[in-house]
Short mmCIF file of C-alpha atoms in Angstrom, two decimals:
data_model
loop_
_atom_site.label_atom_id
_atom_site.label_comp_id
_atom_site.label_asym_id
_atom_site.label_seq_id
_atom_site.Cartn_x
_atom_site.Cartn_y
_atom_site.Cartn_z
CA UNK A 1 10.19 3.66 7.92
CA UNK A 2 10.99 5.19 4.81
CA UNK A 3 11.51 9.19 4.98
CA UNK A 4 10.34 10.71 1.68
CA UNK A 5 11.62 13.68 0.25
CA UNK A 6 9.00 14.07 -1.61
CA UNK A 7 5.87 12.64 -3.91
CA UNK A 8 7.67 10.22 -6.21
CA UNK A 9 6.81 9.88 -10.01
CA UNK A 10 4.93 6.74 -9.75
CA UNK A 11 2.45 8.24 -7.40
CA UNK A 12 1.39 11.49 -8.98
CA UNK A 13 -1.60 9.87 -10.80
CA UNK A 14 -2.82 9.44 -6.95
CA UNK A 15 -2.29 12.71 -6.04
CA UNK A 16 -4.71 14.19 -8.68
CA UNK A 17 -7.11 11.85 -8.01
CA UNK A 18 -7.16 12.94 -4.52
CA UNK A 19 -7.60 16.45 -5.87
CA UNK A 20 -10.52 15.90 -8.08
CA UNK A 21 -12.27 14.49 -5.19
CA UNK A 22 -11.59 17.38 -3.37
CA UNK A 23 -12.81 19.76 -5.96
CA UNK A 24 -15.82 17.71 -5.85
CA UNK A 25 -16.46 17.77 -1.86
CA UNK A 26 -20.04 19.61 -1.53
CA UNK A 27 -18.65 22.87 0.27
CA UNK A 28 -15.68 23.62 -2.22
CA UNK A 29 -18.33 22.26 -5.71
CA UNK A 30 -20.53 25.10 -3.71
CA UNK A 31 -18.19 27.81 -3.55
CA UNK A 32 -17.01 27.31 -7.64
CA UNK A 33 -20.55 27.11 -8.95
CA UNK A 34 -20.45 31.09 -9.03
CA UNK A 35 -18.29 30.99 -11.23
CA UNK A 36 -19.95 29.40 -14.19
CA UNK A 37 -16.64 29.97 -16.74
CA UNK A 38 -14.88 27.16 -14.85
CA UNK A 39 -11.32 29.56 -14.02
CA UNK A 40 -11.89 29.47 -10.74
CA UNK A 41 -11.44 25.64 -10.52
CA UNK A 42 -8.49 25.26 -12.67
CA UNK A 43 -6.74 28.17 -10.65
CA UNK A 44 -7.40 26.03 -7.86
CA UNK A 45 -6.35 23.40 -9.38
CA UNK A 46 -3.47 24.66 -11.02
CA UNK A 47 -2.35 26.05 -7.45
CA UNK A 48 -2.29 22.72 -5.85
CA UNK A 49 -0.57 21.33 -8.45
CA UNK A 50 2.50 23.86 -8.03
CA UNK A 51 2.46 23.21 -3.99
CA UNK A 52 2.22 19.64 -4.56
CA UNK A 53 5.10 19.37 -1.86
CA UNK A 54 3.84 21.19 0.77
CA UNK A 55 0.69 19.58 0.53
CA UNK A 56 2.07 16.01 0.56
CA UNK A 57 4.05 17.21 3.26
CA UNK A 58 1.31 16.99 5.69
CA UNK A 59 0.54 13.07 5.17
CA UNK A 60 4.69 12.19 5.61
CA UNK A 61 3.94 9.65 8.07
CA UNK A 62 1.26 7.36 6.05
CA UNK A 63 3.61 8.14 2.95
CA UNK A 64 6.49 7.23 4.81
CA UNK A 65 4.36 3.59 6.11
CA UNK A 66 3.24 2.80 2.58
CA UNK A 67 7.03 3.73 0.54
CA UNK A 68 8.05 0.99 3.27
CA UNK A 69 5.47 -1.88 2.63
CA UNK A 70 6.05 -1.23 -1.43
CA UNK A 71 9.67 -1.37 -0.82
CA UNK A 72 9.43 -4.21 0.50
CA UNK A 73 7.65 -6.14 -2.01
CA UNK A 74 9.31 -5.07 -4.40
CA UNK A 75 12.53 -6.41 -3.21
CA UNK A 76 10.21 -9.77 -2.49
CA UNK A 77 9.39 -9.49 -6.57
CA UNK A 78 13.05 -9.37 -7.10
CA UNK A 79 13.67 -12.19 -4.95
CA UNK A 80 11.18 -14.56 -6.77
CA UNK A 81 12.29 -13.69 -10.42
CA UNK A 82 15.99 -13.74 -9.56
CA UNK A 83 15.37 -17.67 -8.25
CA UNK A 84 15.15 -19.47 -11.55
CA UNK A 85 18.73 -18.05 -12.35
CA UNK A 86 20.38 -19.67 -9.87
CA UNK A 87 22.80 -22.06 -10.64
CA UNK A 88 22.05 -25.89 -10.78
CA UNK A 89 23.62 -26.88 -7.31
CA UNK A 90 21.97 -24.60 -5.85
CA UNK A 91 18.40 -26.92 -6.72
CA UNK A 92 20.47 -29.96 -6.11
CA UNK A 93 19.87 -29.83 -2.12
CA UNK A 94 16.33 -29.51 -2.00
CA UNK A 95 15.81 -32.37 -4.58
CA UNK A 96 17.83 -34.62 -2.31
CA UNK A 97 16.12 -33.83 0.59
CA UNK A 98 12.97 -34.88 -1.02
CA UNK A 99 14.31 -37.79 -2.95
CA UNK A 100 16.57 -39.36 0.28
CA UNK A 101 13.68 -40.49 2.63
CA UNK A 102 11.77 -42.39 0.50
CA UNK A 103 14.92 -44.42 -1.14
CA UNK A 104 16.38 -44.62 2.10
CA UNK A 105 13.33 -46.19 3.64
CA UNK A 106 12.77 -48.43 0.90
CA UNK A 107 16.07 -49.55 1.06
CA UNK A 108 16.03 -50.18 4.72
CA UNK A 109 12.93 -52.20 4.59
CA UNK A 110 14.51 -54.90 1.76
CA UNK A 111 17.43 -54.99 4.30
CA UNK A 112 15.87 -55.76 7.49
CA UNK A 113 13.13 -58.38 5.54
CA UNK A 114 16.21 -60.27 3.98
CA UNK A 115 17.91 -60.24 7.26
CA UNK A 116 15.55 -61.39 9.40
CA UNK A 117 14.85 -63.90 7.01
CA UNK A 118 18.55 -65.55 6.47
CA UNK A 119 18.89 -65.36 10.40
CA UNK A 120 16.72 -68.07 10.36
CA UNK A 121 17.70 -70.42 7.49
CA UNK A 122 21.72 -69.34 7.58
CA UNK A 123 23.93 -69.36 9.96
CA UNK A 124 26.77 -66.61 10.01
CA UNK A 125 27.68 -62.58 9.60
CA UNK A 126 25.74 -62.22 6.58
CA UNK A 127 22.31 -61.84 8.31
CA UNK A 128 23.48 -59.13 11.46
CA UNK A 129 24.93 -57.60 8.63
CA UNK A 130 21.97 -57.28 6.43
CA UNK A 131 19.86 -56.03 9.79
CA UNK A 132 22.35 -53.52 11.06
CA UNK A 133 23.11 -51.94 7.34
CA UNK A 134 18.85 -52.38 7.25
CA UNK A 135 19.00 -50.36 10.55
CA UNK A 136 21.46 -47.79 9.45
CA UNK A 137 19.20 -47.04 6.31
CA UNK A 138 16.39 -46.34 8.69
CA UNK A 139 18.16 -43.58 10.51
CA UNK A 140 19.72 -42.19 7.32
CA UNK A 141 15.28 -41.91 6.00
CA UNK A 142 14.58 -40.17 9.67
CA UNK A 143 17.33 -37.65 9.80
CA UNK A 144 16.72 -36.78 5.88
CA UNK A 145 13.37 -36.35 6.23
CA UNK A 146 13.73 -34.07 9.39
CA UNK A 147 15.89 -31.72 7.78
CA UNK A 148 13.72 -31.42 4.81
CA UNK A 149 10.84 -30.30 6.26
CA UNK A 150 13.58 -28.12 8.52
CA UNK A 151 14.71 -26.70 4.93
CA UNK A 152 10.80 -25.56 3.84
CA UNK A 153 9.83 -24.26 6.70
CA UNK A 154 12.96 -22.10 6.69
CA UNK A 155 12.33 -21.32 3.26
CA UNK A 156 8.37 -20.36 3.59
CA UNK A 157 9.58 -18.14 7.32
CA UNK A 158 11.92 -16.42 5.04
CA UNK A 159 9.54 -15.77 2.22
CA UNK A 160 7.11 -14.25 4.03
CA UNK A 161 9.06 -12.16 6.32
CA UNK A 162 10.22 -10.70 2.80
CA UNK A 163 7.26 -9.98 1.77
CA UNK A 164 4.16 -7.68 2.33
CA UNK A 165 0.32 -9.17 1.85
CA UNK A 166 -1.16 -7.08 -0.69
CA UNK A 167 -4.62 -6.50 1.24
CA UNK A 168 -1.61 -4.34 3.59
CA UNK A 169 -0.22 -2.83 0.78
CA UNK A 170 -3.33 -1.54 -0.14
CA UNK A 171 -4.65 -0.45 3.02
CA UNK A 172 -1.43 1.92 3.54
CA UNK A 173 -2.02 3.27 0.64
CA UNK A 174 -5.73 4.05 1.36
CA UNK A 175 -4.44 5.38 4.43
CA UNK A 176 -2.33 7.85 2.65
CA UNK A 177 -4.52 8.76 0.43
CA UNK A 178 -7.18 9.70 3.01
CA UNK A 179 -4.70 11.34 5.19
CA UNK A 180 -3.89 13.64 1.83
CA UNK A 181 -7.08 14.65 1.45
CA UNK A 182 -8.32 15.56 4.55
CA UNK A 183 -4.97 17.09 6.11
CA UNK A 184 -3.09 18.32 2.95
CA UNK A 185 -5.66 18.94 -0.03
CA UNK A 186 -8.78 20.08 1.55
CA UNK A 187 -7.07 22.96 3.52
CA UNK A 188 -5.22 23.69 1.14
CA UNK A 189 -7.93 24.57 -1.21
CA UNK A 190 -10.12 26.36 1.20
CA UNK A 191 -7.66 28.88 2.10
CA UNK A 192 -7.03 29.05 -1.40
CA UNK A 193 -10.82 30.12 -1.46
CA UNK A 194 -11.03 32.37 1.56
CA UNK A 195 -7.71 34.16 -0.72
CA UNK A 196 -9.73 34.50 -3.55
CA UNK A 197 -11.39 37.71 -3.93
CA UNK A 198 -13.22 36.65 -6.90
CA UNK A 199 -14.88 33.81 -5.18
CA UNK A 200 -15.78 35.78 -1.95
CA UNK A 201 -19.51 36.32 -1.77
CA UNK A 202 -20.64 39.90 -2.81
CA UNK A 203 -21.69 41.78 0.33
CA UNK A 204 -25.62 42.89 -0.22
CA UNK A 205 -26.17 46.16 -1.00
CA UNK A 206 -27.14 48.06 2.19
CA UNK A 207 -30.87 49.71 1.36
CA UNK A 208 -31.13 53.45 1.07
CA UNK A 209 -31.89 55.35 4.63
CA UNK A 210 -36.15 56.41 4.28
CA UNK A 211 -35.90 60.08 3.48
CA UNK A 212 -39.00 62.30 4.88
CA UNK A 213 -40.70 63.81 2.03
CA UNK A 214 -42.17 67.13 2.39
CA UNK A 215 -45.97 67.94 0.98
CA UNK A 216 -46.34 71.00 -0.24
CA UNK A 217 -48.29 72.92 1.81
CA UNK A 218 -51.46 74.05 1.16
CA UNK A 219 -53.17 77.19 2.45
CA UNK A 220 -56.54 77.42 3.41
CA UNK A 221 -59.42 79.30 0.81
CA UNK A 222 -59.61 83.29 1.77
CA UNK A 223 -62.76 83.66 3.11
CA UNK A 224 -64.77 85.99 0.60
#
């Protein structure tokens, strides 16, 4: 497994797209709608942005996992576009493997029809000879045509140990991605929040004690 030093390049455009999703998760998109000037979120923003490596930090592993499977087909890639610059030879092998079996057996068949058929109308070496060179030709197509399809499937076993299936290339990265934004981006951002004064709720105002009010008294009519 590959062990990253940190987000590459390549892969920042992934990175923010994790973030905006964040912003966007319901309890964070709650927390920034009392702000209605918008600061709040691009501080946040901004913030995660400057600890991009810390927060990428805590999704190494999957990182690590999907650096490897990309690696690795991209040397695949390589492989495949170097092939047409090889040199002529190096084609001449396969294109005998192919081209030896059929010729051989074709030749093998005249061989063994002509010999079979002098051994009965001439007498001599000509016919055995004819049979056994027919024979000959026969093992020549067998063993040609065994280590042809030896040759392709060593060639296809080679390929695709090589190579990486792109449905896994994608899924590591979906599994980095998803490991970024629930261990790395998301807590991040909320103890961003919880650090924010100005998007801490504003404490109700406690109500005034009940103060006893005093009537003024009254004194009772003089008797006349």
């Amino acid at each position: 497994m590959a062990d990253p030093t940190g987000l590459r390049p390549e892969d920042r455009a992934d990175f923010e797209a994790a973030l905006h999703l964040a912003l966007n998760t319901a309890d964070i998109r709650n927390v920034l709608r009392a702000d209605p000037t918008g600061l709040a979120a691009r501080r946040l923003r901004v913030r995660a942005l400057a600890d991009v490596e810390r927060i990428t930090a805590a999704a190494q592993d999957e990182y690590g996992t999907y650096l490897s499977c990309r690696a690795l087909n991209a040397s695949a890639e390589e492989s495949d576009q170097r092939t047409p610059d090889r040199p002529a030879h190096a084609g001449l092998l396969p294109t005998l493997a192919a081209l030896t079996p059929p010729i051989a057996v074709s030749s093998a068949a005249i061989l063994l029809v002509l010999g079979y058929l002098l051994q009965v109308t001439v007498h001599g070496t000509l016919p055995e000879s004819l049979i056994t060179a027919g024979w000959i030709l026969a093992s020549v197509a067998a063993l040609s045509a065994y280590l042809a399809v030896a040759a392709l499937l060593g060639t296809a076993i080679r390929k695709r140990g090589n190579s990486v299936h792109p449905a896994r290339l994608e899924q590591s990265r979906l599994d980095w991605q998803q490991a970024l934004l629930e261990r790395g981006i998301l807590p991040h951002l909320r103890r961003c929040i919880r650090e924010d004064p100005t998007l801490q709720p504003v404490p109700a105002k406690a109500p005034l004690p009940n103060t006893p009010t005093t009537k003024p008294r009254s004194d009772p009519p003089l008797a006349g």
